[in-house]
Amino acid sequence: MIKRSVREGAIALDDVLNDIEVPSLDVPDLDASSFSRDESKDLFAEKKRAAWKDVQQAEARCDFAPNKVRISYRNPSFGIISLWKKSLYGRTLTDIKSDDAMVEKFAEGMNTLIRQILGHSLASGDWCIVTSPKRRHKTRNFASLIAAQLGSLLGIPFYEDIAECHSKHRVGAVFTFGADPPKERNIIVFDDFVTTGATMISMKNLLEPLGYNLVFFTGINNKI
């Protein structure tokens, strides 16, 4: 028998373990005849995976909780400032976009945030606001409605349809000017929702070569 060294003051558990009686587990025999079998089912049939388009994903939501302001960086020199954050519960983004009252909520919230960040520099008169190109919703575009009201609250011009996009893809899309570039040197680039930041990057690539000072704002950061 191997003798183990026991530290002084320690409790020897050997006798205690030997006194433990492990209960026996009697497993009853299963009567297979009580289960019905579907003879028509081929157990070895090839199983087909559901197509990607059939996979239902829950739509993003937002509960408009306060104190969710954040800066999302796409590279060290490019940050997007968002007022709210995507949440597990709350209103769906589709529901938010279809509610006219949300236009005012976004505009007022963004007005407060932008004034807190830009401060007195807005009074220089050298600011304007633009937004991303209209794609699916060209008649009632949620981002444009907010930007127009936000420009009025900030006292700066809103230039609609500055950018155009002829591609249906968001990632890597190239924007072109749909109107004359703004004469103001400082531009607030606004979008209602931002997920990957690809649209904002395309706006940056369009405006930055002309020497503009750009600040990027969005209502909802669509990432948890």
mmCIF file with all atom_site columns, C-alpha atoms in Angstrom, residues 51-166:
data_model
loop_
_atom_site.group_PDB
_atom_site.id
_atom_site.type_symbol
_atom_site.label_atom_id
_atom_site.label_alt_id
_atom_site.label_comp_id
_atom_site.label_asym_id
_atom_site.label_entity_id
_atom_site.label_seq_id
_atom_site.pdbx_PDB_ins_code
_atom_site.Cartn_x
_atom_site.Cartn_y
_atom_site.Cartn_z
_atom_site.occupancy
_atom_site.B_iso_or_equiv
_atom_site.pdbx_formal_charge
_atom_site.auth_seq_id
_atom_site.auth_comp_id
_atom_site.auth_asym_id
_atom_site.auth_atom_id
_atom_site.pdbx_PDB_model_num
ATOM 1   C CA . ALA A 1 51  ? -32.448 27.080 -48.184 1.00 0.00 ? 51  ALA A CA 1
ATOM 2   C CA . TRP A 1 52  ? -30.924 30.273 -46.799 1.00 0.00 ? 52  TRP A CA 1
ATOM 3   C CA . LYS A 1 53  ? -33.928 32.278 -47.913 1.00 0.00 ? 53  LYS A CA 1
ATOM 4   C CA . ASP A 1 54  ? -36.174 30.065 -45.778 1.00 0.00 ? 54  ASP A CA 1
ATOM 5   C CA . VAL A 1 55  ? -34.284 30.864 -42.594 1.00 0.00 ? 55  VAL A CA 1
ATOM 6   C CA . GLN A 1 56  ? -36.257 33.465 -40.678 1.00 0.00 ? 56  GLN A CA 1
ATOM 7   C CA . GLN A 1 57  ? -34.197 35.986 -38.733 1.00 0.00 ? 57  GLN A CA 1
ATOM 8   C CA . ALA A 1 58  ? -35.655 38.185 -36.041 1.00 0.00 ? 58  ALA A CA 1
ATOM 9   C CA . GLU A 1 59  ? -35.841 41.804 -37.120 1.00 0.00 ? 59  GLU A CA 1
ATOM 10  C CA . ALA A 1 60  ? -33.699 44.322 -35.266 1.00 0.00 ? 60  ALA A CA 1
ATOM 11  C CA . ARG A 1 61  ? -35.358 46.365 -32.526 1.00 0.00 ? 61  ARG A CA 1
ATOM 12  C CA . CYS A 1 62  ? -34.683 49.483 -30.472 1.00 0.00 ? 62  CYS A CA 1
ATOM 13  C CA . ASP A 1 63  ? -36.065 50.426 -27.047 1.00 0.00 ? 63  ASP A CA 1
ATOM 14  C CA . PHE A 1 64  ? -34.680 54.022 -27.199 1.00 0.00 ? 64  PHE A CA 1
ATOM 15  C CA . ALA A 1 65  ? -32.995 53.612 -23.818 1.00 0.00 ? 65  ALA A CA 1
ATOM 16  C CA . PRO A 1 66  ? -31.146 56.778 -22.729 1.00 0.00 ? 66  PRO A CA 1
ATOM 17  C CA . ASN A 1 67  ? -27.391 57.088 -22.236 1.00 0.00 ? 67  ASN A CA 1
ATOM 18  C CA . LYS A 1 68  ? -26.542 54.813 -25.176 1.00 0.00 ? 68  LYS A CA 1
ATOM 19  C CA . VAL A 1 69  ? -24.449 57.362 -27.091 1.00 0.00 ? 69  VAL A CA 1
ATOM 20  C CA . ARG A 1 70  ? -21.376 55.739 -28.566 1.00 0.00 ? 70  ARG A CA 1
ATOM 21  C CA . ILE A 1 71  ? -18.729 56.159 -31.246 1.00 0.00 ? 71  ILE A CA 1
ATOM 22  C CA . SER A 1 72  ? -18.220 53.210 -33.590 1.00 0.00 ? 72  SER A CA 1
ATOM 23  C CA . TYR A 1 73  ? -14.858 53.270 -35.344 1.00 0.00 ? 73  TYR A CA 1
ATOM 24  C CA . ARG A 1 74  ? -14.439 51.867 -38.840 1.00 0.00 ? 74  ARG A CA 1
ATOM 25  C CA . ASN A 1 75  ? -10.774 52.817 -38.896 1.00 0.00 ? 75  ASN A CA 1
ATOM 26  C CA . PRO A 1 76  ? -8.635  54.956 -36.572 1.00 0.00 ? 76  PRO A CA 1
ATOM 27  C CA . SER A 1 77  ? -9.676  58.225 -38.239 1.00 0.00 ? 77  SER A CA 1
ATOM 28  C CA . PHE A 1 78  ? -13.318 57.485 -38.969 1.00 0.00 ? 78  PHE A CA 1
ATOM 29  C CA . GLY A 1 79  ? -15.925 57.331 -36.205 1.00 0.00 ? 79  GLY A CA 1
ATOM 30  C CA . ILE A 1 80  ? -19.736 57.305 -36.372 1.00 0.00 ? 80  ILE A CA 1
ATOM 31  C CA . ILE A 1 81  ? -21.576 58.886 -33.419 1.00 0.00 ? 81  ILE A CA 1
ATOM 32  C CA . SER A 1 82  ? -24.897 57.207 -32.613 1.00 0.00 ? 82  SER A CA 1
ATOM 33  C CA . LEU A 1 83  ? -27.645 58.338 -30.234 1.00 0.00 ? 83  LEU A CA 1
ATOM 34  C CA . TRP A 1 84  ? -29.317 54.986 -29.533 1.00 0.00 ? 84  TRP A CA 1
ATOM 35  C CA . LYS A 1 85  ? -28.349 51.354 -29.709 1.00 0.00 ? 85  LYS A CA 1
ATOM 36  C CA . LYS A 1 86  ? -30.037 48.236 -31.058 1.00 0.00 ? 86  LYS A CA 1
ATOM 37  C CA . SER A 1 87  ? -31.743 46.209 -28.326 1.00 0.00 ? 87  SER A CA 1
ATOM 38  C CA . LEU A 1 88  ? -33.321 42.804 -27.838 1.00 0.00 ? 88  LEU A CA 1
ATOM 39  C CA . TYR A 1 89  ? -36.715 44.297 -27.080 1.00 0.00 ? 89  TYR A CA 1
ATOM 40  C CA . GLY A 1 90  ? -38.606 47.343 -28.307 1.00 0.00 ? 90  GLY A CA 1
ATOM 41  C CA . ARG A 1 91  ? -40.028 48.471 -31.636 1.00 0.00 ? 91  ARG A CA 1
ATOM 42  C CA . THR A 1 92  ? -38.849 46.909 -34.872 1.00 0.00 ? 92  THR A CA 1
ATOM 43  C CA . LEU A 1 93  ? -36.945 49.088 -37.310 1.00 0.00 ? 93  LEU A CA 1
ATOM 44  C CA . THR A 1 94  ? -39.695 48.610 -39.901 1.00 0.00 ? 94  THR A CA 1
ATOM 45  C CA . ASP A 1 95  ? -42.294 49.854 -37.414 1.00 0.00 ? 95  ASP A CA 1
ATOM 46  C CA . ILE A 1 96  ? -40.105 52.815 -36.477 1.00 0.00 ? 96  ILE A CA 1
ATOM 47  C CA . LYS A 1 97  ? -39.638 53.870 -40.106 1.00 0.00 ? 97  LYS A CA 1
ATOM 48  C CA . SER A 1 98  ? -43.369 53.765 -40.829 1.00 0.00 ? 98  SER A CA 1
ATOM 49  C CA . ASP A 1 99  ? -44.301 56.003 -37.872 1.00 0.00 ? 99  ASP A CA 1
ATOM 50  C CA . ASP A 1 100 ? -44.389 59.728 -38.688 1.00 0.00 ? 100 ASP A CA 1
ATOM 51  C CA . ALA A 1 101 ? -44.005 60.587 -34.992 1.00 0.00 ? 101 ALA A CA 1
ATOM 52  C CA . MET A 1 102 ? -40.565 58.948 -35.051 1.00 0.00 ? 102 MET A CA 1
ATOM 53  C CA . VAL A 1 103 ? -39.273 61.603 -37.458 1.00 0.00 ? 103 VAL A CA 1
ATOM 54  C CA . GLU A 1 104 ? -39.711 64.275 -34.790 1.00 0.00 ? 104 GLU A CA 1
ATOM 55  C CA . LYS A 1 105 ? -38.289 62.006 -32.070 1.00 0.00 ? 105 LYS A CA 1
ATOM 56  C CA . PHE A 1 106 ? -35.143 61.351 -34.087 1.00 0.00 ? 106 PHE A CA 1
ATOM 57  C CA . ALA A 1 107 ? -34.744 65.007 -35.100 1.00 0.00 ? 107 ALA A CA 1
ATOM 58  C CA . GLU A 1 108 ? -35.123 66.356 -31.565 1.00 0.00 ? 108 GLU A CA 1
ATOM 59  C CA . GLY A 1 109 ? -32.816 63.747 -30.085 1.00 0.00 ? 109 GLY A CA 1
ATOM 60  C CA . MET A 1 110 ? -30.148 64.289 -32.718 1.00 0.00 ? 110 MET A CA 1
ATOM 61  C CA . ASN A 1 111 ? -30.456 68.085 -32.367 1.00 0.00 ? 111 ASN A CA 1
ATOM 62  C CA . THR A 1 112 ? -29.600 67.837 -28.662 1.00 0.00 ? 112 THR A CA 1
ATOM 63  C CA . LEU A 1 113 ? -26.702 65.449 -29.286 1.00 0.00 ? 113 LEU A CA 1
ATOM 64  C CA . ILE A 1 114 ? -25.167 67.442 -32.148 1.00 0.00 ? 114 ILE A CA 1
ATOM 65  C CA . ARG A 1 115 ? -25.383 70.725 -30.226 1.00 0.00 ? 115 ARG A CA 1
ATOM 66  C CA . GLN A 1 116 ? -23.659 69.129 -27.245 1.00 0.00 ? 116 GLN A CA 1
ATOM 67  C CA . ILE A 1 117 ? -20.805 67.899 -29.442 1.00 0.00 ? 117 ILE A CA 1
ATOM 68  C CA . LEU A 1 118 ? -20.331 70.742 -31.922 1.00 0.00 ? 118 LEU A CA 1
ATOM 69  C CA . GLY A 1 119 ? -21.214 73.561 -29.535 1.00 0.00 ? 119 GLY A CA 1
ATOM 70  C CA . HIS A 1 120 ? -20.723 77.141 -30.676 1.00 0.00 ? 120 HIS A CA 1
ATOM 71  C CA . SER A 1 121 ? -19.017 76.131 -33.918 1.00 0.00 ? 121 SER A CA 1
ATOM 72  C CA . LEU A 1 122 ? -22.490 75.694 -35.448 1.00 0.00 ? 122 LEU A CA 1
ATOM 73  C CA . ALA A 1 123 ? -22.955 79.474 -35.250 1.00 0.00 ? 123 ALA A CA 1
ATOM 74  C CA . SER A 1 124 ? -20.194 80.020 -37.807 1.00 0.00 ? 124 SER A CA 1
ATOM 75  C CA . GLY A 1 125 ? -22.711 79.606 -40.628 1.00 0.00 ? 125 GLY A CA 1
ATOM 76  C CA . ASP A 1 126 ? -20.363 77.242 -42.449 1.00 0.00 ? 126 ASP A CA 1
ATOM 77  C CA . TRP A 1 127 ? -22.253 74.030 -41.705 1.00 0.00 ? 127 TRP A CA 1
ATOM 78  C CA . CYS A 1 128 ? -24.780 71.934 -43.622 1.00 0.00 ? 128 CYS A CA 1
ATOM 79  C CA . ILE A 1 129 ? -26.330 68.492 -43.365 1.00 0.00 ? 129 ILE A CA 1
ATOM 80  C CA . VAL A 1 130 ? -26.595 65.728 -45.980 1.00 0.00 ? 130 VAL A CA 1
ATOM 81  C CA . THR A 1 131 ? -27.684 62.105 -45.965 1.00 0.00 ? 131 THR A CA 1
ATOM 82  C CA . SER A 1 132 ? -27.105 58.932 -47.934 1.00 0.00 ? 132 SER A CA 1
ATOM 83  C CA . PRO A 1 133 ? -28.718 58.228 -51.326 1.00 0.00 ? 133 PRO A CA 1
ATOM 84  C CA . LYS A 1 134 ? -32.356 57.181 -51.536 1.00 0.00 ? 134 LYS A CA 1
ATOM 85  C CA . ARG A 1 135 ? -32.680 53.584 -52.604 1.00 0.00 ? 135 ARG A CA 1
ATOM 86  C CA . ARG A 1 136 ? -35.811 51.584 -51.782 1.00 0.00 ? 136 ARG A CA 1
ATOM 87  C CA . HIS A 1 137 ? -37.845 54.399 -50.206 1.00 0.00 ? 137 HIS A CA 1
ATOM 88  C CA . LYS A 1 138 ? -37.612 57.287 -52.646 1.00 0.00 ? 138 LYS A CA 1
ATOM 89  C CA . THR A 1 139 ? -41.022 58.876 -52.016 1.00 0.00 ? 139 THR A CA 1
ATOM 90  C CA . ARG A 1 140 ? -41.039 58.797 -48.218 1.00 0.00 ? 140 ARG A CA 1
ATOM 91  C CA . ASN A 1 141 ? -37.409 58.466 -47.199 1.00 0.00 ? 141 ASN A CA 1
ATOM 92  C CA . PHE A 1 142 ? -37.072 58.262 -43.410 1.00 0.00 ? 142 PHE A CA 1
ATOM 93  C CA . ALA A 1 143 ? -33.498 59.545 -43.226 1.00 0.00 ? 143 ALA A CA 1
ATOM 94  C CA . SER A 1 144 ? -34.264 62.515 -45.496 1.00 0.00 ? 144 SER A CA 1
ATOM 95  C CA . LEU A 1 145 ? -37.339 63.491 -43.482 1.00 0.00 ? 145 LEU A CA 1
ATOM 96  C CA . ILE A 1 146 ? -35.287 63.481 -40.278 1.00 0.00 ? 146 ILE A CA 1
ATOM 97  C CA . ALA A 1 147 ? -32.370 65.369 -41.855 1.00 0.00 ? 147 ALA A CA 1
ATOM 98  C CA . ALA A 1 148 ? -34.686 68.089 -43.205 1.00 0.00 ? 148 ALA A CA 1
ATOM 99  C CA . GLN A 1 149 ? -36.256 68.657 -39.786 1.00 0.00 ? 149 GLN A CA 1
ATOM 100 C CA . LEU A 1 150 ? -32.890 68.398 -38.065 1.00 0.00 ? 150 LEU A CA 1
ATOM 101 C CA . GLY A 1 151 ? -31.411 71.039 -40.347 1.00 0.00 ? 151 GLY A CA 1
ATOM 102 C CA . SER A 1 152 ? -34.269 73.367 -39.417 1.00 0.00 ? 152 SER A CA 1
ATOM 103 C CA . LEU A 1 153 ? -33.663 72.789 -35.695 1.00 0.00 ? 153 LEU A CA 1
ATOM 104 C CA . LEU A 1 154 ? -29.919 73.365 -36.055 1.00 0.00 ? 154 LEU A CA 1
ATOM 105 C CA . GLY A 1 155 ? -30.385 76.397 -38.296 1.00 0.00 ? 155 GLY A CA 1
ATOM 106 C CA . ILE A 1 156 ? -28.289 74.964 -41.115 1.00 0.00 ? 156 ILE A CA 1
ATOM 107 C CA . PRO A 1 157 ? -29.244 73.997 -44.695 1.00 0.00 ? 157 PRO A CA 1
ATOM 108 C CA . PHE A 1 158 ? -30.113 70.436 -45.648 1.00 0.00 ? 158 PHE A CA 1
ATOM 109 C CA . TYR A 1 159 ? -29.065 69.406 -49.133 1.00 0.00 ? 159 TYR A CA 1
ATOM 110 C CA . GLU A 1 160 ? -31.227 66.561 -50.406 1.00 0.00 ? 160 GLU A CA 1
ATOM 111 C CA . ASP A 1 161 ? -30.079 64.075 -53.031 1.00 0.00 ? 161 ASP A CA 1
ATOM 112 C CA . ILE A 1 162 ? -26.458 65.223 -52.911 1.00 0.00 ? 162 ILE A CA 1
ATOM 113 C CA . ALA A 1 163 ? -25.359 61.617 -53.421 1.00 0.00 ? 163 ALA A CA 1
ATOM 114 C CA . GLU A 1 164 ? -26.582 59.036 -55.920 1.00 0.00 ? 164 GLU A CA 1
ATOM 115 C CA . CYS A 1 165 ? -25.957 55.317 -56.103 1.00 0.00 ? 165 CYS A CA 1
ATOM 116 C CA . HIS A 1 166 ? -26.698 53.103 -59.080 1.00 0.00 ? 166 HIS A CA 1
#
